[in-house]
Amino acid sequence: MKQPSENSRKHLTNPLSTPISAAAAWADAPIISSAAKRPKLPALFISHGAPTLAIEQSATTSALARIGQNLPKPRAIIIMSAHWQSAKLEISSNPEPKTWHDFSGFSPELYELQYPAAGYTALAETLAQQLSARGIVCRVNPLRVSDHGVWAPLLHLYPQADIPIVQISLPHYYDSVACYQLGAQLAKLRDEEILIIGSGNITHNLQALRWQADSIDQTAKEFKVWLLQQLKTDIPSALDWQQYPDYKDIHPSDEHLLPLFFALGTGQRVSVVHQSMVHHSLGMDIYRFD
């Protein structure tokens, strides 16, 4: 059983009593004073699967489209992707992040796709300042581009690419507890019309993939059933997910599961938006946290 690392515990000191707010970033339009007039958005965990998600029409992409249609339109999106790992916590402040095709060997049409959503420099800098004031070591990154863990699901969620995005990195030393704590620091942003997303995969063992197979890896399926039950009934047990027997058969490395705990930290009531398996072993679940 993997215990939370000492580094992950050190990244937080006693947080300030005032919640982290995006208000300072809204120079163009002030926050509406009445909370009743502002929709509180959930947080999402999205299993983004293979890069081909971007060009698929499937149960998963239909679920993403429904979410985008049914939720109140966010003022901004804050997203942690499994595909941005870093030495320290970084926050993208790039005002115009390019679409990065960070993969190889796929259909040529994938490399032609663009997702030209703007960044939000003022929001990134505001968050970095407030996190730093709480003793959380972080910095802005003005050069970061959008990896496929960001744009592939967002192409279906918000195809107009008209919502600004701030991406948050996944530090190498973060574990489930650290990601949960970071999410908890940002939880109040949901009150400010900001959609918080963790983008990874509920199961992710590429060695077990069988491309386009109709079969289902029962080991992977049983893990995600178990983890969902822990999320619903026993969050400390969910955070200790590596207690699960042979967990490395489902997640040989942890970067695709950790964004789940970032989303969980922002809202502890979980509901299932979508569940499915593709390519034999790849779980495509989408969870909502309120």
Short mmCIF file of C-alpha atoms in Angstrom, two decimals:
data_model
loop_
_atom_site.label_atom_id
_atom_site.label_comp_id
_atom_site.label_asym_id
_atom_site.label_seq_id
_atom_site.Cartn_x
_atom_site.Cartn_y
_atom_site.Cartn_z
CA MET A 1 0.00 0.00 0.00
CA LYS A 2 1.44 3.30 -1.05
CA GLN A 3 1.35 5.94 1.66
CA PRO A 4 1.00 9.64 0.78
CA SER A 5 4.48 10.94 0.16
CA GLU A 6 6.10 13.42 2.49
CA ASN A 7 6.52 15.80 -0.42
CA SER A 8 2.81 15.71 -1.19
CA ARG A 9 2.03 16.66 2.41
CA LYS A 10 4.58 19.47 2.45
CA HIS A 11 3.06 21.23 -0.54
CA LEU A 12 0.34 22.59 1.73
CA THR A 13 0.67 24.65 4.87
CA ASN A 14 -2.23 25.95 6.92
CA PRO A 15 -4.56 27.47 4.32
CA LEU A 16 -5.86 30.98 4.76
CA SER A 17 -9.41 31.26 6.03
CA THR A 18 -10.67 33.14 2.97
CA PRO A 19 -11.50 30.88 0.01
CA ILE A 20 -9.64 31.14 -3.26
CA SER A 21 -11.58 33.37 -5.62
CA ALA A 22 -11.45 34.28 -9.29
CA ALA A 23 -12.96 37.70 -8.66
CA ALA A 24 -9.72 39.59 -9.23
CA ALA A 25 -9.46 38.07 -12.71
CA TRP A 26 -12.79 39.36 -13.97
CA ALA A 27 -11.60 42.83 -14.91
CA ASP A 28 -13.86 42.88 -17.96
CA ALA A 29 -17.07 41.95 -16.14
CA PRO A 30 -17.57 42.05 -12.37
CA ILE A 31 -18.89 39.05 -10.50
CA ILE A 32 -22.65 39.22 -9.95
CA SER A 33 -23.23 40.11 -6.32
CA SER A 34 -26.10 37.72 -5.66
CA ALA A 35 -25.00 34.10 -5.33
CA ALA A 36 -28.56 33.04 -6.15
CA LYS A 37 -28.13 34.46 -9.66
CA ARG A 38 -24.94 32.52 -10.32
CA PRO A 39 -25.21 28.85 -11.23
CA LYS A 40 -22.94 26.63 -9.18
CA LEU A 41 -21.18 24.30 -11.56
CA PRO A 42 -20.08 20.77 -10.76
CA ALA A 43 -16.63 19.34 -11.26
CA LEU A 44 -16.09 16.55 -13.77
CA PHE A 45 -13.76 13.62 -14.16
CA ILE A 46 -13.52 12.66 -17.82
CA SER A 47 -11.92 9.49 -19.14
CA HIS A 48 -10.50 10.82 -22.39
CA GLY A 49 -9.38 7.48 -23.85
CA ALA A 50 -7.29 7.41 -27.00
CA PRO A 51 -6.68 10.54 -29.10
CA THR A 52 -9.23 9.14 -31.57
CA LEU A 53 -11.92 10.28 -29.12
CA ALA A 54 -11.68 13.64 -30.90
CA ILE A 55 -13.08 12.21 -34.16
CA GLU A 56 -15.37 9.51 -32.76
CA GLN A 57 -19.12 9.41 -32.51
CA SER A 58 -19.76 7.09 -29.60
CA ALA A 59 -21.66 6.75 -26.34
CA THR A 60 -18.82 8.62 -24.65
CA THR A 61 -18.81 11.55 -27.05
CA SER A 62 -22.61 11.74 -26.91
CA ALA A 63 -22.40 11.94 -23.12
CA LEU A 64 -19.86 14.77 -23.38
CA ALA A 65 -22.08 16.66 -25.81
CA ARG A 66 -25.08 16.32 -23.48
CA ILE A 67 -23.07 17.70 -20.57
CA GLY A 68 -22.10 20.76 -22.58
CA GLN A 69 -25.69 21.31 -23.66
CA ASN A 70 -27.22 20.85 -20.20
CA LEU A 71 -24.81 22.69 -17.92
CA PRO A 72 -24.92 26.49 -17.60
CA LYS A 73 -22.20 27.90 -19.79
CA PRO A 74 -19.02 28.41 -17.74
CA ARG A 75 -17.07 31.65 -17.70
CA ALA A 76 -13.87 29.60 -17.71
CA ILE A 77 -12.59 26.03 -17.46
CA ILE A 78 -9.82 24.88 -15.13
CA ILE A 79 -8.51 21.49 -16.20
CA MET A 80 -5.86 19.04 -14.99
CA SER A 81 -4.74 16.62 -17.71
CA ALA A 82 -2.79 13.42 -17.19
CA HIS A 83 -0.58 14.54 -20.07
CA TRP A 84 1.00 17.52 -18.35
CA GLN A 85 3.37 16.21 -15.71
CA SER A 86 5.87 18.62 -14.22
CA ALA A 87 8.54 18.97 -11.56
CA LYS A 88 6.47 21.57 -9.69
CA LEU A 89 2.88 22.75 -9.85
CA GLU A 90 2.41 24.95 -12.92
CA ILE A 91 -0.58 26.93 -14.17
CA SER A 92 -0.84 27.80 -17.84
CA SER A 93 -1.05 31.53 -18.44
CA ASN A 94 -0.68 31.28 -22.23
CA PRO A 95 -3.35 33.59 -23.70
CA GLU A 96 -3.50 31.62 -26.97
CA PRO A 97 -2.47 28.00 -26.32
CA LYS A 98 -1.90 26.05 -29.52
CA THR A 99 -3.44 22.65 -30.17
CA TRP A 100 -0.68 20.12 -29.51
CA HIS A 101 -0.96 16.80 -31.32
CA ASP A 102 1.05 14.96 -28.69
CA PHE A 103 0.83 11.47 -30.19
CA SER A 104 1.95 9.55 -33.26
CA GLY A 105 0.75 6.78 -35.54
CA PHE A 106 -2.88 7.84 -35.86
CA SER A 107 -5.08 8.91 -38.77
CA PRO A 108 -3.89 12.04 -40.62
CA GLU A 109 -7.19 13.81 -39.93
CA LEU A 110 -6.38 13.88 -36.22
CA TYR A 111 -3.36 16.05 -36.88
CA GLU A 112 -5.48 18.57 -38.76
CA LEU A 113 -7.82 19.20 -35.83
CA GLN A 114 -7.57 22.50 -34.02
CA TYR A 115 -9.20 23.62 -30.78
CA PRO A 116 -8.56 27.38 -30.68
CA ALA A 117 -9.96 28.15 -27.24
CA ALA A 118 -8.26 31.11 -25.59
CA GLY A 119 -6.32 30.96 -22.36
CA TYR A 120 -7.05 33.25 -19.42
CA THR A 121 -3.85 34.90 -18.23
CA ALA A 122 -5.48 37.00 -15.51
CA LEU A 123 -7.20 33.98 -13.99
CA ALA A 124 -4.00 31.90 -14.06
CA GLU A 125 -2.02 34.65 -12.36
CA THR A 126 -4.76 35.20 -9.77
CA LEU A 127 -4.81 31.50 -8.86
CA ALA A 128 -1.02 31.31 -8.69
CA GLN A 129 -0.89 34.28 -6.33
CA GLN A 130 -3.54 32.86 -4.03
CA LEU A 131 -2.07 29.36 -3.97
CA SER A 132 1.39 30.77 -3.28
CA ALA A 133 -0.02 32.78 -0.38
CA ARG A 134 -1.16 29.46 1.10
CA GLY A 135 2.31 27.98 0.88
CA ILE A 136 1.62 25.90 -2.22
CA VAL A 137 4.68 26.04 -4.44
CA CYS A 138 3.55 26.92 -7.96
CA ARG A 139 4.32 29.14 -10.93
CA VAL A 140 2.64 30.29 -14.12
CA ASN A 141 3.73 28.90 -17.46
CA PRO A 142 3.14 31.35 -20.33
CA LEU A 143 4.21 28.87 -23.02
CA ARG A 144 2.11 25.80 -22.28
CA VAL A 145 0.05 24.40 -25.17
CA SER A 146 -3.12 22.26 -24.97
CA ASP A 147 -2.43 18.51 -25.02
CA HIS A 148 -5.01 15.99 -26.23
CA GLY A 149 -6.17 15.32 -22.68
CA VAL A 150 -7.56 18.86 -22.86
CA TRP A 151 -8.81 19.34 -26.41
CA ALA A 152 -10.02 15.86 -27.36
CA PRO A 153 -12.87 15.80 -24.80
CA LEU A 154 -13.53 19.54 -25.05
CA LEU A 155 -14.14 19.21 -28.79
CA HIS A 156 -17.31 17.33 -27.86
CA LEU A 157 -18.11 19.16 -24.64
CA TYR A 158 -17.81 22.69 -26.07
CA PRO A 159 -17.25 22.36 -29.83
CA GLN A 160 -17.35 26.13 -30.40
CA ALA A 161 -14.11 26.51 -28.39
CA ASP A 162 -15.53 29.70 -26.94
CA ILE A 163 -14.74 29.16 -23.25
CA PRO A 164 -11.28 30.19 -21.99
CA ILE A 165 -9.12 27.46 -20.49
CA VAL A 166 -6.58 27.42 -17.69
CA GLN A 167 -4.63 24.17 -17.49
CA ILE A 168 -3.06 22.97 -14.24
CA SER A 169 -0.14 20.55 -14.27
CA LEU A 170 0.24 17.28 -12.39
CA PRO A 171 3.50 17.42 -10.41
CA HIS A 172 5.49 14.18 -10.41
CA TYR A 173 5.43 13.97 -6.62
CA TYR A 174 1.67 14.45 -6.22
CA ASP A 175 -0.34 11.47 -5.07
CA SER A 176 -4.08 11.07 -4.59
CA VAL A 177 -4.06 13.00 -1.31
CA ALA A 178 -2.14 15.94 -2.78
CA CYS A 179 -4.48 16.11 -5.79
CA TYR A 180 -7.52 15.96 -3.49
CA GLN A 181 -6.14 18.75 -1.32
CA LEU A 182 -5.42 20.92 -4.34
CA GLY A 183 -8.95 20.39 -5.60
CA ALA A 184 -10.32 21.34 -2.18
CA GLN A 185 -8.41 24.62 -2.36
CA LEU A 186 -10.19 25.46 -5.63
CA ALA A 187 -13.65 24.17 -4.70
CA LYS A 188 -15.22 27.61 -4.19
CA LEU A 189 -14.43 28.53 -7.79
CA ARG A 190 -17.43 26.39 -8.74
CA ASP A 191 -19.55 29.19 -7.25
CA GLU A 192 -18.03 31.63 -9.74
CA GLU A 193 -19.20 29.92 -12.92
CA ILE A 194 -15.94 28.02 -13.38
CA LEU A 195 -16.04 24.41 -14.55
CA ILE A 196 -13.31 22.26 -12.98
CA ILE A 197 -12.25 19.13 -14.86
CA GLY A 198 -9.89 16.26 -14.19
CA SER A 199 -8.99 14.53 -17.48
CA GLY A 200 -7.46 11.06 -17.32
CA ASN A 201 -8.83 7.51 -17.41
CA ILE A 202 -10.59 5.35 -14.85
CA THR A 203 -8.55 2.38 -16.10
CA HIS A 204 -5.36 2.72 -18.12
CA ASN A 205 -3.12 -0.22 -18.93
CA LEU A 206 -1.98 0.24 -22.53
CA GLN A 207 -0.34 -3.21 -22.53
CA ALA A 208 -3.76 -4.79 -22.05
CA LEU A 209 -5.42 -2.93 -24.95
CA ARG A 210 -6.98 -4.90 -27.79
CA TRP A 211 -7.73 -2.29 -30.42
CA GLN A 212 -11.40 -2.24 -31.47
CA ALA A 213 -12.12 -5.49 -29.59
CA ASP A 214 -15.65 -6.07 -28.31
CA SER A 215 -14.42 -8.05 -25.30
CA ILE A 216 -14.20 -6.55 -21.81
CA ASP A 217 -11.28 -6.91 -19.43
CA GLN A 218 -13.02 -8.10 -16.26
CA THR A 219 -10.05 -7.11 -14.11
CA ALA A 220 -10.35 -3.50 -15.23
CA LYS A 221 -14.14 -3.53 -14.94
CA GLU A 222 -14.03 -4.90 -11.39
CA PHE A 223 -11.55 -2.22 -10.36
CA LYS A 224 -13.70 0.65 -11.55
CA VAL A 225 -16.79 -0.86 -9.88
CA TRP A 226 -14.84 -1.10 -6.63
CA LEU A 227 -13.41 2.41 -6.86
CA LEU A 228 -16.80 3.97 -7.61
CA GLN A 229 -18.22 2.28 -4.53
CA GLN A 230 -15.40 3.75 -2.42
CA LEU A 231 -16.02 7.21 -3.90
CA LYS A 232 -19.68 6.94 -2.89
CA THR A 233 -19.21 5.51 0.59
CA ASP A 234 -15.64 5.90 1.89
CA ILE A 235 -13.48 8.68 0.43
CA PRO A 236 -10.40 7.83 2.57
CA SER A 237 -10.54 4.31 1.13
CA ALA A 238 -10.81 5.74 -2.39
CA LEU A 239 -7.76 7.93 -1.77
CA ASP A 240 -5.95 4.77 -0.68
CA TRP A 241 -6.77 3.16 -4.03
CA GLN A 242 -3.46 1.32 -4.16
CA GLN A 243 -4.77 -1.03 -1.49
CA TYR A 244 -6.60 -2.73 -4.36
CA PRO A 245 -5.04 -6.13 -5.14
CA ASP A 246 -2.88 -6.08 -8.26
CA TYR A 247 -3.71 -2.42 -8.92
CA LYS A 248 -0.73 -2.21 -11.26
CA ASP A 249 -2.61 -4.46 -13.67
CA ILE A 250 -5.09 -1.59 -14.07
CA HIS A 251 -2.82 1.43 -13.59
CA PRO A 252 0.87 0.55 -14.15
CA SER A 253 1.48 4.26 -13.53
CA ASP A 254 -0.83 6.62 -11.69
CA GLU A 255 -0.97 9.78 -13.81
CA HIS A 256 -4.24 8.89 -15.57
CA LEU A 257 -6.13 8.23 -12.33
CA LEU A 258 -4.85 11.16 -10.25
CA PRO A 259 -6.97 13.84 -12.01
CA LEU A 260 -9.99 11.99 -10.59
CA PHE A 261 -8.92 12.95 -7.07
CA PHE A 262 -8.37 16.56 -8.13
CA ALA A 263 -12.03 16.69 -9.23
CA LEU A 264 -13.14 14.83 -6.09
CA GLY A 265 -11.52 17.45 -3.89
CA THR A 266 -13.84 20.12 -5.27
CA GLY A 267 -17.05 18.24 -4.46
CA GLN A 268 -17.47 14.98 -2.56
CA ARG A 269 -20.89 13.86 -3.87
CA VAL A 270 -20.27 11.67 -6.90
CA SER A 271 -22.74 10.72 -9.60
CA VAL A 272 -22.17 8.70 -12.76
CA VAL A 273 -22.67 10.51 -16.06
CA HIS A 274 -21.42 7.70 -18.27
CA GLN A 275 -19.86 4.25 -18.03
CA SER A 276 -18.39 2.09 -20.77
CA MET A 277 -15.33 0.09 -21.81
CA VAL A 278 -13.50 0.29 -25.14
CA HIS A 279 -10.51 -1.48 -26.67
CA HIS A 280 -10.99 -4.32 -24.14
CA SER A 281 -9.42 -2.64 -21.11
CA LEU A 282 -9.93 1.11 -21.36
CA GLY A 283 -12.63 2.44 -19.05
CA MET A 284 -14.39 5.53 -20.42
CA ASP A 285 -16.35 6.56 -17.32
CA ILE A 286 -17.37 10.16 -16.71
CA TYR A 287 -18.20 11.24 -13.15
CA ARG A 288 -19.76 14.40 -11.82
CA PHE A 289 -18.87 15.87 -8.41
CA ASP A 290 -21.17 18.26 -6.53
#
